[in-house]
Amino acid sequence: MTTASTPAPVSGVVDTTDSATVAPKATKSRAGRGRRRPTSPRGKSSITLTVIMVVMFIYVLLPLVWLIINSTKTNGGLFTSFGLWFADDFALWDNIKQLFTYQNSVYPRWLANTVLYAGVGGIGATILATFGGYGLAKYNFPGRRAAFAIVIGAMTVPMTALAVPTFLMFSQLGLTNTVWAVLIPALASPFGLYLMYVFAQDSVPDSILEAARLDGAGELRTFLTVSLRLLAPGFVTVLLFAVVATWNNYFLPLIMLTDPKLYPLTVGLNQWNSQSGSSGTSEPVYNLVLVGSLVAIIPLVIVFLSLQRFWQSGLAAGAVKQ
């Protein structure tokens, strides 16, 4: 008596029965036993970067949260309640109303001065930086390298180091304690000029300029109708940097201006803070200093959010080599 034995597989022929039933199970079991959490260096670096970003996010956001919460308190509530939580008396609207009427409504004047300094100074600095950066990037002329070296060198000098020499020069010209003492220095932006130089090199091809010249367009018409449109993201980026720098400028207006009616918000709010803490003869207005600081940053937040699209594209310019 003989039993049927399983025929041996022929060399070169695939046994479909075994491959369809046995092999997947074995593969699945091996995969299940071997499955572990990713421990690649890339995964570890992602976790580390995530933790660092969360810490930085909290570090940046915490002062803003503190400012918003404490703007809702009275002077008494500021010192009798926890700093990161609301007090029993919600006085935000009363603080805002008192802010715009305190000392004969000087705060709206400081706000208007700041808008004037930041608006005119920022737009003027951006226009000059656009012309300068575009000229350095697209034209060859004698002294071009020297001019570019001066721009790079000017970027390394902090504005505080130039404040006293600028004050002495404006004092000789009789321009101190005027709006020009703040506006004229704000027009100079070496960093903006360098940024526009880099942006013009990458975003304005020379072939487009040559085509415009062959069509008979002059240099000014080529710049206004062709190049300026391509430079729009960089223009907005430099404008944001210039406006924010002038809006937050403190030291130069402090030494240039003596008339409180010409103060920007930075100097005016610091004056309120000083008179509350040092002399003792004036009523403390810490609540007005806080709510004034909160109102002062609202225009900047609106500008950043509304121009975020142009700003991000401008910062990414030149990141990829084409």
Coordinates of C-alpha atoms in Angstrom, one line a residue:
M1 CA 0.0 0.0 0.0
T2 CA 1.4 3.3 -1.1
T3 CA 0.4 6.9 -0.1
A4 CA 0.2 9.9 -2.5
S5 CA 3.2 12.0 -1.9
T6 CA 3.3 15.7 -2.6
P7 CA 5.1 16.2 -5.9
A8 CA 8.4 18.0 -5.6
P9 CA 8.4 21.5 -7.1
V10 CA 9.9 21.7 -10.4
S11 CA 12.9 24.0 -10.7
G12 CA 11.9 27.4 -12.2
V13 CA 8.2 27.0 -11.5
V14 CA 6.6 29.1 -8.8
D15 CA 4.3 27.3 -6.3
T16 CA 1.3 29.6 -6.2
T17 CA -0.4 27.7 -3.4
D18 CA 2.4 28.3 -1.0
S19 CA 3.0 31.9 -2.0
A20 CA -0.6 32.8 -1.6
T21 CA -1.3 31.2 1.7
V22 CA 1.9 30.7 3.7
A23 CA 4.2 33.5 2.7
P24 CA 1.9 36.4 3.6
K25 CA 1.3 35.1 7.1
A26 CA 5.0 34.6 7.6
T27 CA 5.7 38.1 6.3
K28 CA 2.9 39.6 8.5
S29 CA 4.1 37.8 11.6
R30 CA 7.7 39.0 11.0
A31 CA 6.5 42.5 10.4
G32 CA 4.4 42.4 13.6
R33 CA 7.3 41.2 15.7
G34 CA 9.7 43.7 14.1
R35 CA 7.5 46.8 14.3
R36 CA 9.0 49.3 16.7
R37 CA 8.7 53.0 17.3
P38 CA 10.9 55.1 14.8
T39 CA 14.2 55.8 16.4
S40 CA 15.9 57.4 13.4
P41 CA 18.1 60.5 14.0
R42 CA 15.6 62.4 11.9
G43 CA 12.7 61.4 14.3
K44 CA 14.7 62.4 17.4
S45 CA 15.6 65.8 15.8
S46 CA 12.0 66.4 15.0
I47 CA 10.9 65.8 18.6
T48 CA 13.7 68.1 19.8
L49 CA 12.8 70.8 17.4
T50 CA 9.2 70.5 18.3
V51 CA 10.0 71.0 22.0
I52 CA 12.2 73.9 21.3
M53 CA 9.6 75.6 19.1
V54 CA 6.9 75.1 21.8
V55 CA 9.2 76.7 24.4
M56 CA 10.0 79.6 22.1
F57 CA 6.3 80.0 21.3
I58 CA 5.5 80.2 25.1
Y59 CA 8.4 82.6 25.6
V60 CA 7.2 84.9 22.9
L61 CA 3.5 84.7 23.7
L62 CA 3.8 85.0 27.5
P63 CA 4.5 88.8 27.6
L64 CA 1.6 89.5 25.2
V65 CA -0.8 87.4 27.4
W66 CA 0.5 89.2 30.5
L67 CA -0.1 92.6 28.8
I68 CA -3.7 91.7 27.7
I69 CA -4.7 90.4 31.1
N70 CA -3.2 93.3 33.1
S71 CA -4.7 95.9 30.8
T72 CA -8.1 94.9 32.2
K73 CA -7.1 95.8 35.8
T74 CA -7.2 99.0 37.8
N75 CA -4.1 100.3 39.6
G76 CA -5.2 98.6 42.8
G77 CA -6.0 95.3 41.0
L78 CA -2.5 95.2 39.4
F79 CA -0.8 94.8 42.8
T80 CA -3.5 92.6 44.6
S81 CA -4.1 89.9 41.9
F82 CA -2.0 87.3 40.2
G83 CA -0.2 88.6 37.2
L84 CA -1.4 85.9 34.7
W85 CA -5.0 86.0 35.7
F86 CA -7.9 88.5 35.8
A87 CA -8.8 90.5 38.8
D88 CA -12.3 90.8 40.2
D89 CA -12.9 94.2 38.6
F90 CA -12.8 94.2 34.8
A91 CA -11.8 97.7 33.9
L92 CA -10.6 97.5 30.3
W93 CA -13.2 99.8 28.8
D94 CA -12.7 102.4 31.7
N95 CA -8.9 102.2 31.1
I96 CA -9.3 102.8 27.4
K97 CA -11.7 105.8 28.0
Q98 CA -9.3 107.3 30.6
L99 CA -6.3 106.7 28.2
F100 CA -7.8 108.9 25.5
T101 CA -8.7 111.7 27.9
Y102 CA -5.8 111.8 30.4
Q103 CA -3.7 115.0 30.3
N104 CA -5.9 116.8 27.9
S105 CA -6.0 113.9 25.4
V106 CA -2.3 113.8 24.8
Y107 CA -2.3 110.0 23.9
P108 CA -4.1 110.5 20.5
R109 CA -1.5 113.1 19.6
W110 CA 1.3 110.7 20.5
L111 CA -0.5 108.0 18.4
A112 CA -0.8 110.4 15.4
N113 CA 2.9 111.4 15.8
T114 CA 3.9 107.7 15.7
V115 CA 1.8 107.1 12.6
L116 CA 3.4 110.1 10.9
Y117 CA 6.9 109.1 11.8
A118 CA 6.4 105.4 10.9
G119 CA 4.4 106.0 7.8
V120 CA 6.4 108.8 6.2
G121 CA 9.7 107.4 7.4
G122 CA 9.0 103.8 6.5
I123 CA 7.6 104.6 3.0
G124 CA 10.5 107.0 2.3
A125 CA 13.1 104.6 3.5
T126 CA 11.6 101.8 1.4
I127 CA 11.5 103.9 -1.8
L128 CA 15.1 105.0 -1.3
A129 CA 16.2 101.4 -0.5
T130 CA 14.4 100.1 -3.7
F131 CA 16.0 102.7 -5.9
G132 CA 19.5 102.0 -4.3
G133 CA 19.2 98.3 -4.2
Y134 CA 17.9 98.0 -7.8
G135 CA 20.7 100.3 -9.1
L136 CA 23.4 98.3 -7.4
A137 CA 22.0 95.0 -8.6
K138 CA 21.3 95.9 -12.2
Y139 CA 23.7 98.6 -13.3
N140 CA 27.5 98.7 -13.6
F141 CA 29.0 102.1 -12.8
P142 CA 32.3 103.4 -11.4
G143 CA 32.4 103.0 -7.6
R144 CA 29.8 100.3 -7.5
R145 CA 31.9 98.0 -5.4
A146 CA 32.8 100.8 -3.0
A147 CA 29.2 101.8 -2.6
F148 CA 28.2 98.3 -1.9
A149 CA 31.0 98.0 0.7
I150 CA 29.7 101.2 2.4
V151 CA 26.2 99.7 2.6
I152 CA 27.5 96.5 4.2
G153 CA 29.6 98.5 6.6
A154 CA 26.7 100.7 7.6
M155 CA 24.6 97.6 8.5
T156 CA 27.1 96.7 11.2
V157 CA 26.8 100.0 13.0
P158 CA 24.0 100.1 15.6
M159 CA 21.6 103.1 15.4
T160 CA 22.3 103.9 19.1
A161 CA 25.9 104.5 18.3
L162 CA 24.9 107.1 15.7
A163 CA 22.3 108.8 17.8
V164 CA 24.6 111.3 19.5
P165 CA 26.5 112.3 16.3
T166 CA 23.2 112.7 14.6
F167 CA 21.9 114.9 17.4
L168 CA 25.0 117.1 17.2
M169 CA 24.6 117.5 13.5
F170 CA 20.9 118.3 13.7
S171 CA 21.6 120.7 16.5
Q172 CA 24.0 122.7 14.3
L173 CA 21.3 122.8 11.6
G174 CA 18.7 123.9 14.1
L175 CA 16.4 120.9 13.4
T176 CA 16.3 119.5 16.9
N177 CA 12.9 119.4 18.6
T178 CA 11.1 119.2 15.2
V179 CA 9.5 116.4 13.3
W180 CA 12.4 116.5 10.8
A181 CA 14.7 115.3 13.6
V182 CA 12.9 112.0 13.6
L183 CA 11.8 111.7 10.0
I184 CA 15.1 112.4 8.2
P185 CA 17.2 109.7 10.1
A186 CA 14.3 107.3 9.5
L187 CA 14.8 107.6 5.8
A188 CA 18.2 105.8 5.9
S189 CA 17.9 102.0 5.9
P190 CA 21.1 100.2 5.0
F191 CA 19.5 96.8 5.8
G192 CA 16.6 97.6 3.5
L193 CA 18.9 98.6 0.7
Y194 CA 20.8 95.4 1.0
L195 CA 17.6 93.3 1.1
M196 CA 16.4 95.0 -2.1
Y197 CA 19.8 94.5 -3.7
V198 CA 19.5 90.7 -3.1
F199 CA 15.9 90.6 -4.1
A200 CA 16.5 92.5 -7.4
Q201 CA 19.3 90.2 -8.3
D202 CA 17.1 87.1 -8.1
S203 CA 13.6 88.4 -9.1
V204 CA 14.4 90.7 -12.1
P205 CA 16.1 88.7 -14.9
D206 CA 18.5 90.7 -17.2
S207 CA 16.8 89.2 -20.3
I208 CA 13.5 91.0 -19.4
L209 CA 15.3 94.3 -19.1
E210 CA 17.1 93.8 -22.4
A211 CA 13.8 92.9 -24.1
A212 CA 12.2 96.1 -22.7
R213 CA 15.1 98.2 -24.0
L214 CA 14.9 96.6 -27.4
D215 CA 11.2 97.6 -27.5
G216 CA 12.3 101.2 -27.0
A217 CA 11.4 101.6 -23.3
G218 CA 13.6 104.0 -21.3
E219 CA 15.2 103.1 -18.0
L220 CA 12.6 104.8 -15.9
R221 CA 9.7 103.3 -17.8
T222 CA 11.3 99.9 -17.6
F223 CA 11.7 100.3 -13.8
L224 CA 8.2 101.5 -13.2
T225 CA 6.3 99.2 -15.6
V226 CA 8.4 96.0 -15.4
S227 CA 10.9 95.8 -12.5
L228 CA 8.7 97.4 -9.8
R229 CA 6.0 94.8 -10.3
L230 CA 8.6 92.0 -9.9
L231 CA 10.0 93.8 -6.8
A232 CA 6.6 94.1 -5.1
P233 CA 7.1 91.3 -2.5
G234 CA 10.6 92.7 -1.5
F235 CA 9.1 96.2 -1.4
V236 CA 6.5 95.1 1.1
T237 CA 9.0 93.2 3.2
V238 CA 11.3 96.2 3.4
L239 CA 8.3 98.5 4.1
L240 CA 7.3 96.3 7.1
F241 CA 10.8 96.2 8.5
A242 CA 11.1 100.0 8.2
V243 CA 7.7 100.8 9.7
V244 CA 8.3 98.5 12.7
A245 CA 11.8 99.9 13.3
T246 CA 10.5 103.5 13.2
W247 CA 7.4 102.6 15.3
N248 CA 9.5 101.1 18.0
N249 CA 12.2 103.7 17.9
Y250 CA 12.9 105.1 21.3
F251 CA 16.4 106.5 21.8
L252 CA 16.6 108.9 18.9
P253 CA 13.3 110.7 19.6
L254 CA 14.2 110.8 23.3
I255 CA 17.4 112.8 22.6
M256 CA 15.9 114.8 19.7
L257 CA 12.6 116.0 21.1
T258 CA 11.8 118.1 24.2
D259 CA 8.3 119.1 23.4
P260 CA 5.8 116.5 24.7
K261 CA 3.4 117.3 21.9
L262 CA 6.0 115.9 19.4
Y263 CA 6.6 112.7 21.4
P264 CA 5.9 109.3 19.8
L265 CA 4.2 106.6 21.8
T266 CA 7.4 105.0 23.0
V267 CA 8.7 108.2 24.7
G268 CA 5.3 109.3 25.9
L269 CA 4.4 106.1 27.6
N270 CA 7.8 106.0 29.3
Q271 CA 7.2 109.5 30.6
W272 CA 4.0 108.4 32.2
N273 CA 5.7 105.4 33.7
S274 CA 8.5 107.6 35.1
Q275 CA 6.3 110.2 36.6
S276 CA 4.3 107.5 38.3
G277 CA 7.2 105.7 39.9
S278 CA 9.8 108.4 40.8
S279 CA 8.4 111.7 41.7
G280 CA 5.6 110.6 43.9
T281 CA 3.7 113.9 43.3
S282 CA 1.7 112.5 40.4
E283 CA -1.0 109.9 40.5
P284 CA 0.3 106.5 39.4
V285 CA -1.1 105.5 36.0
Y286 CA 0.4 102.1 35.5
N287 CA -3.0 100.9 34.2
L288 CA -2.8 103.6 31.5
V289 CA 0.7 102.7 30.6
L290 CA -0.3 99.0 30.1
V291 CA -3.5 99.7 28.1
G292 CA -1.6 102.3 26.1
S293 CA 1.0 99.7 25.2
L294 CA -1.7 97.3 24.2
V295 CA -3.4 99.9 21.9
A296 CA 0.0 100.8 20.4
I297 CA 0.7 97.3 19.1
I298 CA -2.8 96.8 17.5
P299 CA -1.9 98.7 14.3
L300 CA 1.3 96.7 13.9
V301 CA -0.6 93.4 14.3
I302 CA -3.2 94.5 11.7
V303 CA -0.5 95.6 9.2
F304 CA 1.4 92.3 9.6
L305 CA -1.7 90.1 9.2
S306 CA -2.9 92.0 6.2
L307 CA 0.5 91.9 4.4
Q308 CA 1.6 88.5 5.6
R309 CA 1.3 87.0 2.1
F310 CA 3.8 89.5 0.5
W311 CA 6.0 89.3 3.6
Q312 CA 6.5 85.6 3.5
S313 CA 7.2 85.5 -0.2
G314 CA 9.7 88.3 0.1
L315 CA 11.6 86.5 2.9
A316 CA 11.7 83.3 0.8
A317 CA 13.2 85.0 -2.2
G318 CA 16.6 83.7 -3.1
A319 CA 16.2 80.6 -0.9
V320 CA 16.3 78.2 -3.9
K321 CA 18.9 78.3 -6.6
Q322 CA 17.4 78.3 -10.1

